[in-house]
XYZ file of C-alpha atoms in Angstrom:
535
model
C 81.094 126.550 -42.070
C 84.345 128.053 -42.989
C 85.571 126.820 -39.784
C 84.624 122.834 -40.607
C 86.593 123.890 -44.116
C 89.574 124.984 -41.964
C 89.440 121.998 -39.964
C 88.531 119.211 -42.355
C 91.963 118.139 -43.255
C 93.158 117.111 -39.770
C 89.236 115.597 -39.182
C 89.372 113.765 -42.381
C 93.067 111.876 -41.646
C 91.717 111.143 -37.784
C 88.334 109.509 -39.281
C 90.230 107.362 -41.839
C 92.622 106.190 -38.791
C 89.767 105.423 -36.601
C 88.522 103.703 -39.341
C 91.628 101.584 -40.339
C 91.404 100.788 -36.919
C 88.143 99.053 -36.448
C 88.378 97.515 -39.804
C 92.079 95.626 -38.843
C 89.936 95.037 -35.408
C 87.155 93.589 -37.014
C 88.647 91.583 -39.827
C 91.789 90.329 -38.067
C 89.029 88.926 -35.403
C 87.499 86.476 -38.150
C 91.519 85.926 -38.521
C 92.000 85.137 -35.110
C 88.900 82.830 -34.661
C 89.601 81.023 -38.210
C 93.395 80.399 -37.539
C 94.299 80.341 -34.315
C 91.555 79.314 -31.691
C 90.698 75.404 -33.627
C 94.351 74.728 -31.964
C 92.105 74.773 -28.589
C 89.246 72.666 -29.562
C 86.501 72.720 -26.726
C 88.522 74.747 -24.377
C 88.423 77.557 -26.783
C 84.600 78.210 -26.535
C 84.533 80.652 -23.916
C 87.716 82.771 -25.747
C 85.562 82.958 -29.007
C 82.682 83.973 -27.481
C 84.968 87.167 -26.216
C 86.437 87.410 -29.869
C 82.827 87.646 -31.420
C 81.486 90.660 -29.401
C 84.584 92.473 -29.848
C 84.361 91.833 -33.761
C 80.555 92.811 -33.228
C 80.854 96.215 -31.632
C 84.382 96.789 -33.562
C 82.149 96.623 -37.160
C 79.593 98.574 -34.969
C 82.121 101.014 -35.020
C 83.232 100.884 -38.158
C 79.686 101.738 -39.661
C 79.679 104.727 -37.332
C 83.108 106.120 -38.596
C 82.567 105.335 -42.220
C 79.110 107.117 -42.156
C 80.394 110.219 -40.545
C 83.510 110.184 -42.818
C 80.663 109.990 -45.675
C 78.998 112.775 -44.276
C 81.698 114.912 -43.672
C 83.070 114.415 -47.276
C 79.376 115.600 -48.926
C 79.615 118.783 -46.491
C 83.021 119.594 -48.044
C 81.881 118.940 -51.340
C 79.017 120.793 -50.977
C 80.330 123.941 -49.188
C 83.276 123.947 -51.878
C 81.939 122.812 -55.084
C 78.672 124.593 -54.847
C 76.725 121.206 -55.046
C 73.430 119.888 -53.908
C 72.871 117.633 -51.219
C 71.922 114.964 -53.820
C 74.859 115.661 -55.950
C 77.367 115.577 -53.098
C 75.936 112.492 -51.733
C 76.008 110.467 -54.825
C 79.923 111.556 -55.973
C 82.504 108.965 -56.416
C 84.441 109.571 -53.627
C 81.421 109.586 -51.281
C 80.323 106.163 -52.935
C 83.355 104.922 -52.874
C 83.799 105.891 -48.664
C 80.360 104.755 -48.010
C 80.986 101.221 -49.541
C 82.333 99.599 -46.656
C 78.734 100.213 -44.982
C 77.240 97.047 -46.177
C 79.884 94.440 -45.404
C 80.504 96.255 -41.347
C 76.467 95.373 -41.475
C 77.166 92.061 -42.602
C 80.088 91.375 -40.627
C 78.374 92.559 -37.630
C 75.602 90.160 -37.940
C 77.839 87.519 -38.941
C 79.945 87.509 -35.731
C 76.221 86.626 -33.554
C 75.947 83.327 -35.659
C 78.554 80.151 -35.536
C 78.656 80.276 -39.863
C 82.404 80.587 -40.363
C 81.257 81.030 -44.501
C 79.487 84.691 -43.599
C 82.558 85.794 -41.327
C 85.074 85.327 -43.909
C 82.856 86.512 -46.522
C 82.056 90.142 -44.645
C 85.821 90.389 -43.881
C 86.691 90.025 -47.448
C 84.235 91.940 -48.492
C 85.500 94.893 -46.013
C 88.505 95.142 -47.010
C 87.755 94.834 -50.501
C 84.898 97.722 -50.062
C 87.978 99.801 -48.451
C 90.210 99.460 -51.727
C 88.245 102.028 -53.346
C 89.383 104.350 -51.563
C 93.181 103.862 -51.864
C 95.330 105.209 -54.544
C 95.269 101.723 -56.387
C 91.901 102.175 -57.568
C 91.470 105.804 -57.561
C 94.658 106.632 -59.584
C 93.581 105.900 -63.508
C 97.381 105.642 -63.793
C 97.737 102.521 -61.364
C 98.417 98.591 -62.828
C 95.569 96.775 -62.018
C 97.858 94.033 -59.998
C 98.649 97.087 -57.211
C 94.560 96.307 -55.573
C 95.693 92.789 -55.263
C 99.295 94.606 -53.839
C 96.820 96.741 -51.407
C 94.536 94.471 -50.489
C 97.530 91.937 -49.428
C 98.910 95.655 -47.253
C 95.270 95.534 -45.697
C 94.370 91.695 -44.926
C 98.348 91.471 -43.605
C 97.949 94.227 -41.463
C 94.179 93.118 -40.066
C 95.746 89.186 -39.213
C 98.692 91.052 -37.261
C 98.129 94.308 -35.887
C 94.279 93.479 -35.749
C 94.925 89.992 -34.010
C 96.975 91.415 -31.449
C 94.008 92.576 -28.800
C 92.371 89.111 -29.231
C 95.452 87.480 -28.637
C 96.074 89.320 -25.583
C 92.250 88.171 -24.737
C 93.442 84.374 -25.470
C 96.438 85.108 -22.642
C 94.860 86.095 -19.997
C 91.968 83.352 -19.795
C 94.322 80.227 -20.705
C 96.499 78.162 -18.709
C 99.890 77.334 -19.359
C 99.412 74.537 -22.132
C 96.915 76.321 -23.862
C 98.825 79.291 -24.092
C 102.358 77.634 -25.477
C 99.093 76.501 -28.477
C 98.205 79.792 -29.141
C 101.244 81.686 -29.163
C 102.431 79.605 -31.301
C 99.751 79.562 -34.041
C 99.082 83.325 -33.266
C 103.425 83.654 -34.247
C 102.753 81.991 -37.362
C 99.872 84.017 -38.136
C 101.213 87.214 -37.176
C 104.587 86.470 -39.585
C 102.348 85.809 -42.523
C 100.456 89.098 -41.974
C 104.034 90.593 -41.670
C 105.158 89.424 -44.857
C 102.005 90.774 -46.392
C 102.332 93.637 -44.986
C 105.870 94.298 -46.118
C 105.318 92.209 -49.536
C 102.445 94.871 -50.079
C 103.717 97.642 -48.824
C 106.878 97.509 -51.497
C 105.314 96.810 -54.413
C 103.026 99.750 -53.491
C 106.093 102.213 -52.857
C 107.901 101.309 -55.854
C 105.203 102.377 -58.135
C 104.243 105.555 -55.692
C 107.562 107.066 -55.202
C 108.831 105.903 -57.871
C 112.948 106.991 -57.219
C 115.327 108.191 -54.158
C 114.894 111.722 -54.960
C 111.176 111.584 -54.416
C 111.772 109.364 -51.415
C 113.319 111.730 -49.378
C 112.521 115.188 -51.583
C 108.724 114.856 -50.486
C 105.808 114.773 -48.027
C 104.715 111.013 -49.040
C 107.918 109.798 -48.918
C 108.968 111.392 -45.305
C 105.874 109.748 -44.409
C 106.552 106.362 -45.560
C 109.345 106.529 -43.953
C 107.950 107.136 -40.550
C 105.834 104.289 -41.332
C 108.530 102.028 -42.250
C 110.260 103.103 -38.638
C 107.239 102.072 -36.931
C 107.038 98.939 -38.947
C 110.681 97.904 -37.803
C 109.366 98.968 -34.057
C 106.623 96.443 -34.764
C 108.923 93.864 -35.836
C 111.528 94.025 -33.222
C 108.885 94.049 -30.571
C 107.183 90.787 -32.788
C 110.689 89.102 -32.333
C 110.768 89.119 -28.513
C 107.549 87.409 -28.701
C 108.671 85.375 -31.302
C 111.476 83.981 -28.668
C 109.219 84.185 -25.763
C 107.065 81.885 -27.160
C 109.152 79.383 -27.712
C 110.637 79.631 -24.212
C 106.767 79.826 -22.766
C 106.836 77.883 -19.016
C 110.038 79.411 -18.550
C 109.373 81.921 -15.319
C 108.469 85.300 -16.290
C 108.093 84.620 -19.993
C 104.154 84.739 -20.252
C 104.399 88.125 -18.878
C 107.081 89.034 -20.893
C 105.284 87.762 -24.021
C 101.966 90.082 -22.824
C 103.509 93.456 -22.316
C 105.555 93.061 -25.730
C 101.942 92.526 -27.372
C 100.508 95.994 -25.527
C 103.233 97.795 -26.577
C 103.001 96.206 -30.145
C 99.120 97.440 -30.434
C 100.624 101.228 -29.508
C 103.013 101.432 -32.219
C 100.544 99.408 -34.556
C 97.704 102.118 -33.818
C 100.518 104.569 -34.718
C 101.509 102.904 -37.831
C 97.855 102.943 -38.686
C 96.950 106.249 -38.146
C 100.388 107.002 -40.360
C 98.868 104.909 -43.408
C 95.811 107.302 -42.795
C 97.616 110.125 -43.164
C 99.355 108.959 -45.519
C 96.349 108.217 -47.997
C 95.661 112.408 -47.884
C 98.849 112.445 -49.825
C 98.902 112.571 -53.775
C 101.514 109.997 -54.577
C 105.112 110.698 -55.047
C 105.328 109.880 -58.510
C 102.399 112.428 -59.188
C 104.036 115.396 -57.827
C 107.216 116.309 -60.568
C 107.273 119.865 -58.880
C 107.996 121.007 -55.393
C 110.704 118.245 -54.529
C 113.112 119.254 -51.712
C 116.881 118.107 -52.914
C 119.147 116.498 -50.570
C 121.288 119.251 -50.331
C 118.676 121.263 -49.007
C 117.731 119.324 -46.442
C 121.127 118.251 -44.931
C 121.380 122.219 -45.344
C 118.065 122.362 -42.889
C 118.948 120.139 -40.552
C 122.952 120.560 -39.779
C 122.871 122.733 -36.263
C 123.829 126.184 -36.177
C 126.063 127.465 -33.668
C 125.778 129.885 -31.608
C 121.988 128.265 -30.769
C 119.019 131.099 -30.798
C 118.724 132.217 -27.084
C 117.064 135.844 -28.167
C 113.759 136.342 -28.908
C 112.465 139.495 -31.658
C 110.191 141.699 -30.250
C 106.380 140.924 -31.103
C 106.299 144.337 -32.452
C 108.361 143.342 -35.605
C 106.760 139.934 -36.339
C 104.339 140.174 -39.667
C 101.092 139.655 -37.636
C 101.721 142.869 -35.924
C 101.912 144.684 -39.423
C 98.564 146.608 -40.123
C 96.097 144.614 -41.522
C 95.647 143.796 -45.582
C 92.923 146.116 -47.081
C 89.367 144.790 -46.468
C 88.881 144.629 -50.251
C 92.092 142.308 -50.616
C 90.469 139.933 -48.066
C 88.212 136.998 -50.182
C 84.257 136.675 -49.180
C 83.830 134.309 -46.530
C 87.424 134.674 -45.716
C 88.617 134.265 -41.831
C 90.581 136.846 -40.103
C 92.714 133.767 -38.881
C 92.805 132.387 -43.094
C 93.832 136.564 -43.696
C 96.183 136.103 -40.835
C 97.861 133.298 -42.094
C 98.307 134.658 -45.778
C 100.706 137.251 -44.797
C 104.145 135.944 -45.815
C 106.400 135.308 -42.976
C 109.335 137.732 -42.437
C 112.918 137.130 -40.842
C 111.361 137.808 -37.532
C 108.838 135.137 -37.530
C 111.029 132.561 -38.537
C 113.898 134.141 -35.594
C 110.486 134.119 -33.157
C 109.749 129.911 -34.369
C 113.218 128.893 -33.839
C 113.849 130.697 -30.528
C 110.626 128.877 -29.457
C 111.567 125.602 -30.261
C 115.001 126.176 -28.492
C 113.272 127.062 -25.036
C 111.078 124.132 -25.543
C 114.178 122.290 -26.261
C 115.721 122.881 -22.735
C 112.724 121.971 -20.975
C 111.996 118.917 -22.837
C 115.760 117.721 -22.176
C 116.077 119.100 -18.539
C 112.927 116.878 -18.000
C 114.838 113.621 -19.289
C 117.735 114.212 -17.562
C 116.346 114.695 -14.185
C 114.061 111.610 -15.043
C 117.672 109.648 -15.879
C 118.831 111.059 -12.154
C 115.577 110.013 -10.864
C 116.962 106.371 -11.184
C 120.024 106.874 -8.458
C 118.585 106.693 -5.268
C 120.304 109.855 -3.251
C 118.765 112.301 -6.120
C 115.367 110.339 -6.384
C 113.915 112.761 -4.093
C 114.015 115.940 -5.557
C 114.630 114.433 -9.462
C 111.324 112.971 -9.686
C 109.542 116.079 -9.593
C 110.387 116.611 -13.037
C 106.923 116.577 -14.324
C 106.260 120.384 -13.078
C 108.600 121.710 -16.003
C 105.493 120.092 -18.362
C 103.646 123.207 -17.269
C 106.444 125.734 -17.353
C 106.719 124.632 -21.074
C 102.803 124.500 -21.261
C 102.855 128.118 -20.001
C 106.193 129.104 -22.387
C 103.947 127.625 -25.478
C 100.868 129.040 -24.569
C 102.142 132.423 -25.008
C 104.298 131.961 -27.595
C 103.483 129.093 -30.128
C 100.608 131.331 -31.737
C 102.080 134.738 -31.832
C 98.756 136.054 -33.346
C 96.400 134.504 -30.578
C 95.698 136.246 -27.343
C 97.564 137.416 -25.218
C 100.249 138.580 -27.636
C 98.312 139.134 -30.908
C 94.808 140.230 -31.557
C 93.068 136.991 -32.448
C 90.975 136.398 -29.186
C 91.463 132.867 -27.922
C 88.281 131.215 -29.068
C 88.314 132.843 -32.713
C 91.557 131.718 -32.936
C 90.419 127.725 -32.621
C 88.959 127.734 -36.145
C 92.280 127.786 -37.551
C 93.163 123.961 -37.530
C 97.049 124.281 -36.802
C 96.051 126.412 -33.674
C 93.393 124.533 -32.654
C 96.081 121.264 -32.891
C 98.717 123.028 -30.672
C 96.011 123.950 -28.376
C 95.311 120.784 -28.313
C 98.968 119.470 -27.467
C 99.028 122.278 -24.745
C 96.340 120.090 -23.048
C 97.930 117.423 -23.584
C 101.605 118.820 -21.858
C 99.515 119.999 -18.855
C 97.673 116.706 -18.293
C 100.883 114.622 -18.956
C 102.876 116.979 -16.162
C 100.087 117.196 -13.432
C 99.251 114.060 -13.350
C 102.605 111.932 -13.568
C 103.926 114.364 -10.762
C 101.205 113.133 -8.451
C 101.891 109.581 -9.568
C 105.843 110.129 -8.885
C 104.882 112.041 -5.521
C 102.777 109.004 -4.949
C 99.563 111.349 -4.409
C 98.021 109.200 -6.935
C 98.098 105.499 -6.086
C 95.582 103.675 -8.340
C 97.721 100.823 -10.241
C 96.458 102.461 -13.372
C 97.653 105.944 -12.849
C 101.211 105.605 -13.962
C 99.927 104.622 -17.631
C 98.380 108.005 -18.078
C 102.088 108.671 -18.997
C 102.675 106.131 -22.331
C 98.972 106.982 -23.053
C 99.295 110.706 -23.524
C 102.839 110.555 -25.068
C 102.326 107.869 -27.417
C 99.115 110.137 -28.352
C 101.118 113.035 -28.679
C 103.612 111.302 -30.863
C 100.877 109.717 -33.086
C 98.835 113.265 -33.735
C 102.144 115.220 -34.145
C 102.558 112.749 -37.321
C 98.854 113.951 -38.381
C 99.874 117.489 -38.008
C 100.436 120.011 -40.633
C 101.453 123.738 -41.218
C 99.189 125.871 -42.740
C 102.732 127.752 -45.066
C 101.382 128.451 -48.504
C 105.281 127.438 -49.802
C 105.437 123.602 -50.201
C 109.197 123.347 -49.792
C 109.028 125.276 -45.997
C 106.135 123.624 -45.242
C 108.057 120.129 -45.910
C 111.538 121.444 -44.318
C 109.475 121.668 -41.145
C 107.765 118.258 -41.300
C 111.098 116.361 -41.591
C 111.982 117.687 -38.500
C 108.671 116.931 -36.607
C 108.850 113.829 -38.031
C 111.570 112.176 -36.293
C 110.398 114.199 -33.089
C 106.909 112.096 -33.577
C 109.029 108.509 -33.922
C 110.454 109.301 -30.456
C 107.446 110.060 -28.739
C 105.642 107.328 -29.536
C 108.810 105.625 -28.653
C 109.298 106.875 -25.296
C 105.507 106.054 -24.821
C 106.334 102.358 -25.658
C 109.362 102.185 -23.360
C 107.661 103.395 -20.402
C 104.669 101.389 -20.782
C 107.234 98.460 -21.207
C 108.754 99.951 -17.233
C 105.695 100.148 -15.765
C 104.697 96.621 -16.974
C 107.582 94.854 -16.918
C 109.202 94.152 -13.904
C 113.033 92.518 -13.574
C 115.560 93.801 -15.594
C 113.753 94.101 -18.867
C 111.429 96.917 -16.897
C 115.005 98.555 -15.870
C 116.673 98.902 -18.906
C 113.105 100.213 -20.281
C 113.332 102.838 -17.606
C 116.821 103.698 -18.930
C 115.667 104.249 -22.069
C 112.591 106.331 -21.892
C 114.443 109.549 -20.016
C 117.157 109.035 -22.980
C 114.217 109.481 -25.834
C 113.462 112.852 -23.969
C 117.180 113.781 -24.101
C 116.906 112.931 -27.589
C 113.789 115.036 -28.419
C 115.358 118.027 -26.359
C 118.536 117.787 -28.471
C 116.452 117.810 -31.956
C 114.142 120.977 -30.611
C 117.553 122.904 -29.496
C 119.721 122.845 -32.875
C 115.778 123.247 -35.021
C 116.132 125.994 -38.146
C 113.689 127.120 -40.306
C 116.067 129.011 -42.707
């Protein structure tokens, strides 16, 4: 049980993204069949009919998430409060998670009948259930007039981001004329769920953050930040298609006009699963202790020279210090929770850096040779870049958790119930997949059309969870001088991600200059992991 404790933190922002997710699916489906298939008339039958059983299994879904994220929730409760079952179940925050159960029900049902009255009803009523458990209702501080604010964030984002798979749908089974109709009654929609979005999403940060210093000084506002990065992503991507539609007949422009949209739903799941992280954050405004000032972080972040190329021996690192006195160690305590409250010497912080320098080098030998891959005499040996992936899988491995096997004592299976070593293991994974499998692709061992997307798949989710992850460092201020820097690292990922997909897809010279910039996102990353401090 300790373990689920450990855990529950990174579980709980992951539920609340997946379901974000299938609420924007389900409710910006009713948007999409309410607003933007009538421009078809009869000819739009068969596209609704597709629209439907994705809104049906998508509130499915949603009931699915919502009860586990209810059920989860009472666990914590009752494994931390001491409550009963009946007691845990029946809390406000429970209620208020479980709320949304009804109208999913509703909405599922509603999407197997033709009465438009239900759908919009249920979708209201979903993202109305989901309010409660936002900071505008659940701070007693908030103005009543920031759940119309968030419920505006919510309905924008479901007619945008949550229109864009059925819109995609609407694409690929129309023919020319009916596609110039819906692309342009899906822009308009799309650019009035933008300006909710953004119309919401101010009003909400002005009260939450309240002033500059807590903008930049703290966790919530680093994180709106990101989110405001992926929002102008979202945006610029939104204003190719805005152009594309209106050239629409012109050769090339459908397709152009499709792969824009897939890329858009990547950096809208991001943005998503940001907001859900984002809601495990008190607000700014509540937090008048603990704030980071700018000098301190321009301090943080300005390179040192010469860079960290020497590693401490293991020997000197705090982990390898004898163990705290049984009778120090809490009941029910961890040897990974004991582990981690042992404060962090010069060494460990020499041992962090020097591993994110090493990483660096890989990370931005990989994009060059991936830039060289493009000139056709050093093609051949360039593109087997991928095989540093597991070089820096194996570097990591040993390294990243200096108290895990084979280095420290932790064995390797103990050491998953601590959630930040469970998350890099999980990253490892993710490196070894990424680097296999796109050097078999480049080799051309691998020749199914869909292979080369395992690539923007497994970055972009890389990128997206690295914005999820957290350090378990008992001092705020560290723990926030290292987020800033993973921050920006995450933004790029899920950036690269996007600008491959966009090569793969895209053929002509928009795939090129896609392919161009990719390779320079690595370079990028590499850079940011060579000149990283923690002191």
């Amino acid at each position: 049980m300790q373990q689920f404790i450990e855990i529950y933190g990174f579980l709980s922002v992951l539920l609340r993204g997946a379901i974000s997710a299938a609420q924007s699916l389900g409710a910006g489906g009713v948007g999409f069949l309410l607003l933007v298939l009538p421009g078809l008339g009869a000819a739009g039958a068969p596209i609704a009919a597709g629209v439907r059983t994705i809104i049906f299994w998508s509130a499915l879904a949603l009931v699915a998430f919502v009860a586990l994220d209810a059920a989860a929730l009472s666990l914590m409760l009752i494994e931390t409060l001491e409550l009963d079952a009946a007691s845990a179940m029946t809390a406000d925050a429970v209620k208020a998670d479980a709320l949304a159960l009804a109208p999913a029900l509703l909405l599922a049902a509603a999407s197997r009948t033709r009465a438009r009255g239900a759908l919009v009803l249920a979708a209201a009523a979903l993202l109305a259930a989901r309010l409660g458990t936002t900071h505008a209702v659940s701070r007693i501080e908030s103005p009543p007039w920031l759940a119309l604010a968030e419920f505006a964030h919510l309905t924008g984002a479901a007619l945008w981001i949550g229109g864009i798979p059925y819109f995609l749908l609407a694409l690929a089974r129309c023919d020319d004329e009916a596609r110039a109709i819906v692309g342009r009654r899906f822009s308009r929609v799309s650019m009035a769920g933008a300006a909710l979005v953004l119309g919401g999403g101010l009003a909400m940060s002005g009260v939450y953050i309240g002033s500059l210093e807590a903008f930049y000084g703290l966790a919530y506002g680093v994180m709106v930040g990101a989110k405001g990065a992926l929002l102008a992503g979202l945006l610029a991507l939104g204003a190719c298609n805005y152009v594309a539609v209106r050239r629409l007949g012109r050769a090339g422009t459908g397709l152009r006009l499709r792969r824009f949209a897939e890329a858009e739903i990547g950096l809208g799941l991001t943005a998503i699963l940001a907001a859900a992280s984002l809601s495990s954050l008190p607000p700014a405004v509540d937090q008048p202790l603990g704030r980071v000032s700018l000098a301190e972080i321009i301090e943080r972040v300005t390179p040192q020279w010469p860079i960290r190329f020497e590693s401490p021996d293991h020997s000197a690192l705090s982990v390898a210090q004898p163990a705290p006195d049984a009778a120090d160690v809490q009941a029910g305590e961890t040897a990974v929770v004991a582990a981690a409250a042992v404060a962090r010497n010069a060494e460990d912080i020499a041992w962090s850096e020097y591993n994110h320098h090493i990483a660096g080098l890989f990370v931005l030998a990989m994009g060059f040779l991936a830039l060289v891959e493009h000139w056709r005499r050093a093609a051949p040996a360039a593109r087997h870049w991928p095989l540093l992936m597991l070089g820096l899988a194996g570097f990591l491995f040993l390294r990243a958790d200096e108290a895990v096997w084979p280095l420290g004592d932790l064995g390797l299976i103990e050491s998953l119930r601590d959630p930040e070593i469970a998350q890099h293991r999980i990253f490892l994974l993710l490196v070894v997949a990424f680097g296999l499998f796109e050097w078999r692709v480049r080799t051309k061992k691998v020749a199914a059309p869909w292979a080369p997307l395992a690539f923007p798949l497994i970055t972009g989710l890389g990128g997206a969870l690295l914005l999820a992850h957290s350090h378990g460092i008992a001092d705020v201020k560290q723990e926030f001088l290292i987020e800033i820097t993973h921050t920006p690292l995450a933004l790029v990922g899920v950036a690269s991600a996007a600008a491959r997909w966009l090569e793969i897809r895209l053929p002509g010279r928009a795939g090129r200059v896609a392919g161009l910039l990719w390779p320079l996102g690595f370079m990028l990353a590499g850079l940011m992991l060579v000149v990283y401090r923690e002191a």
